[in-house]
Amino acid sequence: MAVAATQPANTKHNIEGARQAYYDKIAKYHMTPLWEVLKGLVTPEPKTQCKPALWKFKDASRLMLEAGDVITAEEAERRVLVLENPGMPGKSRITNSLFAGIQLILPGEIAEAHRHVSSAIRFVLDGEGAYTAVEGEKAMMQHGDFIITANWAPHDHGNPGKTPMMWLDVLDMPTVNHFETSFAEHFDEKMQNTAHEDGDSFDRYASGVLPDGAPAHLNRSPVINYPYAKMRPILERLKKSGDIDKRHGARVRYANPINGGPVLPTMGAFLSLLPAGFKGAPYRSTDGTIFCCAEGQGSSKIGDETFEWGVNDVFIVPPWQRYAHNAAKESVLFSISDRPAQEALGLWRESN
Ligand code: GTQ
Ligand code: FE2
């Protein structure tokens, strides 16, 4: 641009005016100067709107039960209260890539069969006697169970029991919608036929054998429910033998038994025991992480803030934010994030 040379004086004001005129001109051609936005695009460290936050189960469960008074599961399709990150209101997400919500099914209710591209996980909070039927397996839900619903897997929920059932839903909807790849459909039947009884896929695929002819490659776990009753004793073994990470405690990763990889390509989860008095070393990673307390009581320092948690409380650590856990009592923390997606793309990092 030779604009300045033709101006009477090469003042700052003139240059700015010329630049703006130029920006206005190129905007008509759907172009914009990179130099004005580059620093916001290539940041030296992750930049996020995500804020740390905690949802108390005492509040969440009371408000959930009130939702039961204003809408039926059938009317709602899924009676879920979205846990919205306070830094991203109106965006139906808890991190930039993940959705989280608390779902309620009252005795006698069903949530009809459907399927969608978004993968889901359920982490069971409270109640008994309800089930989720996934790909023909009727998984009974108990506190601490970790249940997966992979991409395009048919699923419906029902509560033939006597108590309200609540669980944490985590879905990769913001990731699927980022790529603009969402599909969904309903079935004519409200409930799917369940040919496989409770625990079927765990026994078949996660007992040291595989059904003969099982695929050698599968990008999601074939196991529907990883029951807490089976996971909890493993944490006890790790604790007893001193296999306790100074940041994460005695931790297992939920794995796909076909290849040892994550349970889903978009989401990965852990279960960790923090011994009583545990004072975790600080840690950070690029995957914003959702935690849910399955047992015990403690606190986590996230950035400069301290969050006190108890059973069934949910809290969120933003990407690249340092955190450290403290356990007042022996505690079990479930955690889930988009780490497998980041790792597959070569993006994931961690540090102390
Ligand atoms: O239970 O199928 O929280 O489809 C969001 C979307 C739950 C479900 C959610 C869903 C479901
Ligand atoms: Fe669903």
PDB file of N, CA and C in Angstrom, residues 55 64 79-85 88 91-103 119-123 125 167-175 267 288-292 314-316 334 336-337:
ATOM      1  N   TRP A  55     -20.807 -28.716  41.216  1.00  0.00           N
ATOM      2  CA  TRP A  55     -22.244 -28.895  41.409  1.00  0.00           C
ATOM      3  C   TRP A  55     -22.443 -29.856  42.572  1.00  0.00           C
ATOM      4  N   MET A  64     -33.507 -31.732  40.558  1.00  0.00           N
ATOM      5  CA  MET A  64     -33.905 -32.794  39.615  1.00  0.00           C
ATOM      6  C   MET A  64     -35.287 -33.325  39.968  1.00  0.00           C
ATOM      7  N   ARG A  79     -35.166 -36.495  30.517  1.00  0.00           N
ATOM      8  CA  ARG A  79     -35.309 -35.480  31.565  1.00  0.00           C
ATOM      9  C   ARG A  79     -33.930 -35.254  32.179  1.00  0.00           C
ATOM     10  N   VAL A  80     -33.268 -34.238  31.653  1.00  0.00           N
ATOM     11  CA  VAL A  80     -31.867 -33.985  32.005  1.00  0.00           C
ATOM     12  C   VAL A  80     -31.691 -32.509  32.342  1.00  0.00           C
ATOM     13  N   LEU A  81     -30.979 -32.229  33.422  1.00  0.00           N
ATOM     14  CA  LEU A  81     -30.557 -30.854  33.679  1.00  0.00           C
ATOM     15  C   LEU A  81     -29.103 -30.728  33.227  1.00  0.00           C
ATOM     16  N   VAL A  82     -28.882 -29.824  32.307  1.00  0.00           N
ATOM     17  CA  VAL A  82     -27.544 -29.615  31.741  1.00  0.00           C
ATOM     18  C   VAL A  82     -26.662 -28.929  32.776  1.00  0.00           C
ATOM     19  N   LEU A  83     -25.474 -29.437  32.979  1.00  0.00           N
ATOM     20  CA  LEU A  83     -24.492 -28.766  33.830  1.00  0.00           C
ATOM     21  C   LEU A  83     -23.695 -27.834  32.922  1.00  0.00           C
ATOM     22  N   GLU A  84     -24.057 -26.560  32.986  1.00  0.00           N
ATOM     23  CA  GLU A  84     -23.453 -25.586  32.073  1.00  0.00           C
ATOM     24  C   GLU A  84     -22.241 -24.930  32.696  1.00  0.00           C
ATOM     25  N   ASN A  85     -21.170 -24.943  31.967  1.00  0.00           N
ATOM     26  CA  ASN A  85     -19.992 -24.258  32.485  1.00  0.00           C
ATOM     27  C   ASN A  85     -20.313 -22.770  32.666  1.00  0.00           C
ATOM     28  N   MET A  88     -19.365 -20.456  29.971  1.00  0.00           N
ATOM     29  CA  MET A  88     -19.945 -20.622  28.631  1.00  0.00           C
ATOM     30  C   MET A  88     -21.460 -20.776  28.717  1.00  0.00           C
ATOM     31  N   LYS A  91     -24.409 -22.420  26.121  1.00  0.00           N
ATOM     32  CA  LYS A  91     -23.740 -23.260  25.112  1.00  0.00           C
ATOM     33  C   LYS A  91     -23.918 -24.754  25.363  1.00  0.00           C
ATOM     34  N   SER A  92     -24.696 -25.118  26.380  1.00  0.00           N
ATOM     35  CA  SER A  92     -24.995 -26.521  26.681  1.00  0.00           C
ATOM     36  C   SER A  92     -23.744 -27.388  26.736  1.00  0.00           C
ATOM     37  N   ARG A  93     -22.764 -26.908  27.469  1.00  0.00           N
ATOM     38  CA  ARG A  93     -21.545 -27.702  27.592  1.00  0.00           C
ATOM     39  C   ARG A  93     -20.841 -27.430  28.911  1.00  0.00           C
ATOM     40  N   ILE A  94     -20.078 -28.421  29.345  1.00  0.00           N
ATOM     41  CA  ILE A  94     -19.339 -28.271  30.610  1.00  0.00           C
ATOM     42  C   ILE A  94     -17.880 -27.957  30.337  1.00  0.00           C
ATOM     43  N   THR A  95     -17.380 -28.461  29.170  1.00  0.00           N
ATOM     44  CA  THR A  95     -16.093 -28.018  28.630  1.00  0.00           C
ATOM     45  C   THR A  95     -16.374 -27.659  27.180  1.00  0.00           C
ATOM     46  N   ASN A  96     -15.380 -27.179  26.493  1.00  0.00           N
ATOM     47  CA  ASN A  96     -15.618 -26.785  25.103  1.00  0.00           C
ATOM     48  C   ASN A  96     -16.004 -27.977  24.233  1.00  0.00           C
ATOM     49  N   SER A  97     -15.580 -29.186  24.636  1.00  0.00           N
ATOM     50  CA  SER A  97     -15.819 -30.368  23.802  1.00  0.00           C
ATOM     51  C   SER A  97     -16.875 -31.322  24.345  1.00  0.00           C
ATOM     52  N   LEU A  98     -17.254 -31.185  25.619  1.00  0.00           N
ATOM     53  CA  LEU A  98     -18.159 -32.166  26.222  1.00  0.00           C
ATOM     54  C   LEU A  98     -19.398 -31.540  26.858  1.00  0.00           C
ATOM     55  N   PHE A  99     -20.468 -32.318  26.764  1.00  0.00           N
ATOM     56  CA  PHE A  99     -21.739 -32.005  27.422  1.00  0.00           C
ATOM     57  C   PHE A  99     -21.820 -32.857  28.679  1.00  0.00           C
ATOM     58  N   ALA A 100     -22.375 -32.295  29.756  1.00  0.00           N
ATOM     59  CA  ALA A 100     -22.677 -33.107  30.936  1.00  0.00           C
ATOM     60  C   ALA A 100     -24.050 -32.718  31.458  1.00  0.00           C
ATOM     61  N   GLY A 101     -24.762 -33.693  31.981  1.00  0.00           N
ATOM     62  CA  GLY A 101     -26.071 -33.417  32.555  1.00  0.00           C
ATOM     63  C   GLY A 101     -26.409 -34.470  33.590  1.00  0.00           C
ATOM     64  N   ILE A 102     -27.430 -34.183  34.387  1.00  0.00           N
ATOM     65  CA  ILE A 102     -27.922 -35.179  35.340  1.00  0.00           C
ATOM     66  C   ILE A 102     -29.308 -35.593  34.889  1.00  0.00           C
ATOM     67  N   GLN A 103     -29.494 -36.899  34.738  1.00  0.00           N
ATOM     68  CA  GLN A 103     -30.754 -37.432  34.229  1.00  0.00           C
ATOM     69  C   GLN A 103     -31.520 -38.114  35.350  1.00  0.00           C
ATOM     70  N   SER A 119     -21.595 -40.056  21.136  1.00  0.00           N
ATOM     71  CA  SER A 119     -21.410 -41.121  22.115  1.00  0.00           C
ATOM     72  C   SER A 119     -21.765 -40.579  23.495  1.00  0.00           C
ATOM     73  N   ALA A 120     -22.221 -41.496  24.361  1.00  0.00           N
ATOM     74  CA  ALA A 120     -22.602 -41.113  25.717  1.00  0.00           C
ATOM     75  C   ALA A 120     -21.948 -42.042  26.720  1.00  0.00           C
ATOM     76  N   ILE A 121     -21.737 -41.523  27.906  1.00  0.00           N
ATOM     77  CA  ILE A 121     -21.420 -42.395  29.027  1.00  0.00           C
ATOM     78  C   ILE A 121     -22.382 -42.032  30.154  1.00  0.00           C
ATOM     79  N   ARG A 122     -22.678 -43.001  30.996  1.00  0.00           N
ATOM     80  CA  ARG A 122     -23.471 -42.740  32.204  1.00  0.00           C
ATOM     81  C   ARG A 122     -22.606 -43.140  33.388  1.00  0.00           C
ATOM     82  N   PHE A 123     -22.587 -42.273  34.394  1.00  0.00           N
ATOM     83  CA  PHE A 123     -21.959 -42.646  35.660  1.00  0.00           C
ATOM     84  C   PHE A 123     -23.069 -42.574  36.703  1.00  0.00           C
ATOM     85  N   LEU A 125     -25.365 -42.331  39.816  1.00  0.00           N
ATOM     86  CA  LEU A 125     -25.285 -41.598  41.077  1.00  0.00           C
ATOM     87  C   LEU A 125     -26.145 -42.241  42.159  1.00  0.00           C
ATOM     88  N   TRP A 167     -28.446 -40.276  37.264  1.00  0.00           N
ATOM     89  CA  TRP A 167     -27.067 -40.538  36.840  1.00  0.00           C
ATOM     90  C   TRP A 167     -26.513 -39.331  36.115  1.00  0.00           C
ATOM     91  N   LEU A 168     -25.175 -39.322  36.016  1.00  0.00           N
ATOM     92  CA  LEU A 168     -24.468 -38.283  35.267  1.00  0.00           C
ATOM     93  C   LEU A 168     -24.326 -38.757  33.827  1.00  0.00           C
ATOM     94  N   ASP A 169     -24.794 -37.952  32.892  1.00  0.00           N
ATOM     95  CA  ASP A 169     -24.595 -38.203  31.469  1.00  0.00           C
ATOM     96  C   ASP A 169     -23.431 -37.349  30.991  1.00  0.00           C
ATOM     97  N   VAL A 170     -22.522 -37.937  30.235  1.00  0.00           N
ATOM     98  CA  VAL A 170     -21.514 -37.126  29.545  1.00  0.00           C
ATOM     99  C   VAL A 170     -21.557 -37.532  28.078  1.00  0.00           C
ATOM    100  N   LEU A 171     -21.723 -36.564  27.209  1.00  0.00           N
ATOM    101  CA  LEU A 171     -21.787 -36.825  25.759  1.00  0.00           C
ATOM    102  C   LEU A 171     -20.809 -35.910  25.021  1.00  0.00           C
ATOM    103  N   ASP A 172     -20.393 -36.373  23.846  1.00  0.00           N
ATOM    104  CA  ASP A 172     -19.438 -35.594  23.037  1.00  0.00           C
ATOM    105  C   ASP A 172     -20.151 -34.694  22.025  1.00  0.00           C
ATOM    106  N   MET A 173     -21.381 -34.301  22.337  1.00  0.00           N
ATOM    107  CA  MET A 173     -22.162 -33.489  21.384  1.00  0.00           C
ATOM    108  C   MET A 173     -21.414 -32.246  20.874  1.00  0.00           C
ATOM    109  N   PRO A 174     -20.734 -31.471  21.765  1.00  0.00           N
ATOM    110  CA  PRO A 174     -20.034 -30.294  21.226  1.00  0.00           C
ATOM    111  C   PRO A 174     -18.940 -30.670  20.229  1.00  0.00           C
ATOM    112  N   THR A 175     -18.320 -31.836  20.414  1.00  0.00           N
ATOM    113  CA  THR A 175     -17.291 -32.304  19.470  1.00  0.00           C
ATOM    114  C   THR A 175     -17.942 -32.686  18.146  1.00  0.00           C
ATOM    115  N   MET A 267     -13.936 -39.975  24.110  1.00  0.00           N
ATOM    116  CA  MET A 267     -13.942 -39.754  25.561  1.00  0.00           C
ATOM    117  C   MET A 267     -13.215 -40.896  26.265  1.00  0.00           C
ATOM    118  N   GLY A 288      -9.618 -30.652  29.498  1.00  0.00           N
ATOM    119  CA  GLY A 288     -10.514 -30.214  30.570  1.00  0.00           C
ATOM    120  C   GLY A 288     -11.236 -31.446  31.096  1.00  0.00           C
ATOM    121  N   THR A 289     -11.270 -31.593  32.425  1.00  0.00           N
ATOM    122  CA  THR A 289     -11.696 -32.870  32.998  1.00  0.00           C
ATOM    123  C   THR A 289     -12.883 -32.723  33.952  1.00  0.00           C
ATOM    124  N   ILE A 290     -13.851 -33.626  33.762  1.00  0.00           N
ATOM    125  CA  ILE A 290     -15.030 -33.690  34.634  1.00  0.00           C
ATOM    126  C   ILE A 290     -14.764 -34.737  35.707  1.00  0.00           C
ATOM    127  N   PHE A 291     -14.898 -34.340  36.962  1.00  0.00           N
ATOM    128  CA  PHE A 291     -14.741 -35.278  38.071  1.00  0.00           C
ATOM    129  C   PHE A 291     -16.086 -35.511  38.740  1.00  0.00           C
ATOM    130  N   CYS A 292     -16.293 -36.738  39.230  1.00  0.00           N
ATOM    131  CA  CYS A 292     -17.472 -37.031  40.041  1.00  0.00           C
ATOM    132  C   CYS A 292     -17.003 -37.877  41.212  1.00  0.00           C
ATOM    133  N   VAL A 314     -20.169 -33.097  41.421  1.00  0.00           N
ATOM    134  CA  VAL A 314     -19.472 -33.072  40.127  1.00  0.00           C
ATOM    135  C   VAL A 314     -18.672 -31.776  40.059  1.00  0.00           C
ATOM    136  N   PHE A 315     -17.426 -31.870  39.617  1.00  0.00           N
ATOM    137  CA  PHE A 315     -16.671 -30.624  39.415  1.00  0.00           C
ATOM    138  C   PHE A 315     -15.835 -30.709  38.159  1.00  0.00           C
ATOM    139  N   ILE A 316     -15.418 -29.517  37.727  1.00  0.00           N
ATOM    140  CA  ILE A 316     -14.775 -29.417  36.424  1.00  0.00           C
ATOM    141  C   ILE A 316     -13.446 -28.669  36.541  1.00  0.00           C
ATOM    142  N   PHE A 334     -14.243 -40.500  40.053  1.00  0.00           N
ATOM    143  CA  PHE A 334     -14.384 -40.859  38.648  1.00  0.00           C
ATOM    144  C   PHE A 334     -13.994 -39.622  37.848  1.00  0.00           C
ATOM    145  N   ILE A 336     -13.540 -38.007  33.610  1.00  0.00           N
ATOM    146  CA  ILE A 336     -13.741 -38.238  32.170  1.00  0.00           C
ATOM    147  C   ILE A 336     -13.380 -36.976  31.401  1.00  0.00           C
ATOM    148  N   SER A 337     -12.803 -37.173  30.219  1.00  0.00           N
ATOM    149  CA  SER A 337     -12.391 -36.034  29.399  1.00  0.00           C
ATOM    150  C   SER A 337     -12.320 -36.453  27.935  1.00  0.00           C
TER     151      SER A 337
END
